[in-house]
Structures are given as C-alpha cells and as structure tokens.
Amino acid sequence: MILLETGNRILYEEVLSFFENQAKKVDTVFADFDGCKFNVKTNEDKSKLLVSISFKATADLLKHGGSNLIKTIYGAMVQGSAEPGYDMTLAVPATFNGNKTELATSISLFKRNLVSAPFLMAFSAIEAKKTIDIISVDYRSEETFYIKTQGDNVIVVFDIHFKDADDIILSKIFLQSFVDARKTLNNTPAITFSQKDPPLELKGVRGVRTGAAHGFVSFVLFPAHLKKPQETADLIQTFRDYLHYHIKCAKGYMHTSMRNRLMLSNVLSLVNSLNRIKIFSHTPPNQSCFSIAIPPKTIQKKSNLLLVHINNKQKNKIISQPLLNSLIG
C-alpha cells in the first residue's frame, strides 16, 4: 500500500519554472483528485503567475475555516477576485526574493491547505474544550464528508458513492485490514463501515444520502491523533482517493492473474496435444517433417509464441500459436 502525496507535483514544477524563465508565457490547465482543476498562467505583462483553483467543495471549505487559513498562509498573494471560471486565485509576484523552492512547495499544497481547514478547526475546538456544530462538506458529486466533535474525540464520516457493486465488496475486504491492524498496532483510529444506512453519528443530520450505492466509513480520532493536527488532517483528507486507488489496483491485479491463468491453461492444453503427435522417421522427398519443442522457460513465461523447428532445409522459424494449431489440425 502507498500513501498519496498531498501536494500537486505539476503545480510545484510550474512555479519553479516561472522563476527560472520569467519571459515565458504560461497558460496550463490540469486536474487533481476529487474533480479539482487548476489553471496556471502569467498575466499580460508577465509580472505575476496566477494560480487558480476550481473545486466543488470550495464554498463549504471557505465557510468552515478555509478563508482565514488561506489568508494566513498566503497573505497578500490571495487575489481579491478569482479568475473567471475558478473559485480562488493566488498571484505569485515575479519579484519574490525569498526561498523559491519553499514557495513552490507551499503553492503546491494549495488544495491540501484548503481541505485541511475544517479538520483543523475541529481539532482546535477539542483542544479549547469547545463544541461545534457538525460540519458537512460536499466535496464530490453525490459524496460528502462530515466532521463531528464528541467529547475528546473527533468523528469523521465519509459518504462514498460506489458506482460499481463490486467496489463495495472490495472495500469491505480492504477496510477489514484496518480493523485487523488495531489488534497489533497501538493508537490507531477506530473505523467502521456501513452500507445503505448512515451511522448513528449522522442521526438527525439533514441531506444525508442513502441507498445501496452509498457506503459510510467512520473514523474515530482520539486525543493522541490530535497532537499532530496537520499530519492527521493530511492522512484523513486523502482517505477517499487512497481507498479507490487500491480498489482499482486490486481489480487490475485480479484481471492480470485471470488472464495469466487462462494463458497458461491454453499452453498446457497445447502441450498435451503435442504429446499426441506422431513423428515419422522417413519422409517423402517432397514433404516436410517437423518436430516441436517447448522449453520450460516458455511455460514459465506463459508466452503465446512457441518455437517450432521445421526440419526442412534446416530452417528455424517462429510461428504463432494460431498458425501452429492449423498445422497440427
């Protein structure tokens, strides 16, 4: 299993490239996880690099601490009005004299900082012994995550819309490994998965989606997890992408295994057919006699090409399996 990066590598490289060659005109559009879209371009006189973000959850995130957090991190670079078609814009001046690598790293974390805001707000409320209303953020089409404070704990619930029924089965198996990990690891969050019906933590919350295609993953973050708030926020906000990434990897692995097994089965079936071939010791002058050898490496590699030695004027040829089948009838 891997952990996904919280920063955007393309955004990082675009900012560094801007400082290396400020005479170059830039206008690049690219995407990130969760349907997020970025636009990086220079203004007309190339004195600034405009970094704009379009994200479904922006309005909810700004309302729940995002506005203050972004202004604290980026300061005067936050543009008063976003570029057309985008939700927020940062203006990076070409005259910046500080550490450009650190600035590029900070800009690459634009989305991460925005999404971290409601988590950090909930963590701060726990530290200050305050209670806040449940936070809901619509971050994808038909998907929402909820943050709720409860005593000294923070409960995070992901409403995940599964488009494929097989994904629900795979996610249950995948999430079971989290449950099993608690038996051997200390200080791990409690995690539960429910399908169709939302967990009790969302009882009374308006607008919660239900149905067979919806699964609810609940994390209970304990005080030990809140001691490193930014690290915890980074891990929890990438969970949905982390889950689907590994579901797709599992599907790809299973499909590859099935294809390899089928290919090996075909090769072994061909071996059995070849074992029944009769080899003639005497061949008429105008006909060719051929013998077939399948080295062990061929079967190990599950290759669909077989080496056929045709004893006709001592020529070696590589022929495909369909052609071989037509030769041996």
XYZ file of N, CA, C and O in Angstrom, residues 162 165-176 243 246-248 250-251 254:
80
model
N -20.463 4.426 -4.490
C -19.829 3.374 -5.279
C -20.631 3.159 -6.564
O -21.786 2.746 -6.524
N -20.961 -2.206 -8.103
C -21.309 -3.028 -6.940
C -20.112 -3.826 -6.448
O -19.996 -4.115 -5.244
N -19.209 -4.199 -7.355
C -18.018 -4.953 -6.950
C -17.129 -4.133 -6.023
O -16.430 -4.687 -5.168
N -17.146 -2.805 -6.198
C -16.313 -1.943 -5.356
C -16.729 -2.013 -3.888
O -15.889 -1.868 -2.991
N -18.014 -2.221 -3.649
C -18.495 -2.319 -2.265
C -17.903 -3.552 -1.597
O -17.435 -3.502 -0.450
N -17.877 -4.673 -2.320
C -17.319 -5.911 -1.764
C -15.830 -5.753 -1.499
O -15.324 -6.122 -0.431
N -15.112 -5.172 -2.477
C -13.675 -4.986 -2.314
C -13.358 -4.015 -1.180
O -12.381 -4.201 -0.448
N -14.184 -2.976 -1.036
C -13.928 -2.008 0.028
C -14.119 -2.636 1.404
O -13.374 -2.315 2.352
N -15.090 -3.540 1.541
C -15.288 -4.227 2.822
C -14.067 -5.057 3.180
O -13.610 -5.062 4.324
N -13.522 -5.761 2.176
C -12.324 -6.573 2.417
C -11.139 -5.671 2.771
O -10.361 -5.959 3.686
N -11.034 -4.574 2.030
C -9.927 -3.644 2.254
C -10.005 -3.019 3.644
O -9.006 -2.936 4.366
N -11.185 -2.580 4.023
C -11.351 -1.911 5.313
C -11.213 -2.879 6.478
O -10.913 -2.463 7.600
N -11.431 -4.177 6.230
C -11.250 -5.161 7.282
C -9.799 -5.192 7.753
O -9.511 -5.470 8.919
N -8.507 4.888 -0.833
C -9.360 3.699 -0.917
C -9.616 3.300 -2.364
O -9.434 2.135 -2.753
N -6.565 1.834 -4.298
C -6.247 0.444 -4.018
C -7.337 -0.510 -4.500
O -7.042 -1.669 -4.822
N -8.567 -0.054 -4.580
C -9.616 -0.886 -5.186
C -9.298 -1.119 -6.660
O -9.395 -2.244 -7.171
N -8.899 -0.066 -7.365
C -8.553 -0.208 -8.789
C -7.307 -1.080 -8.964
O -7.229 -1.882 -9.907
N -6.410 -3.515 -6.965
C -6.834 -4.887 -6.698
C -7.540 -5.486 -7.912
O -7.316 -6.642 -8.274
N -8.394 -4.681 -8.561
C -9.070 -5.158 -9.769
C -8.072 -5.474 -10.873
O -8.167 -6.506 -11.558
N -6.253 -8.739 -10.113
C -7.089 -9.923 -10.330
C -7.289 -10.197 -11.818
O -7.255 -11.352 -12.264
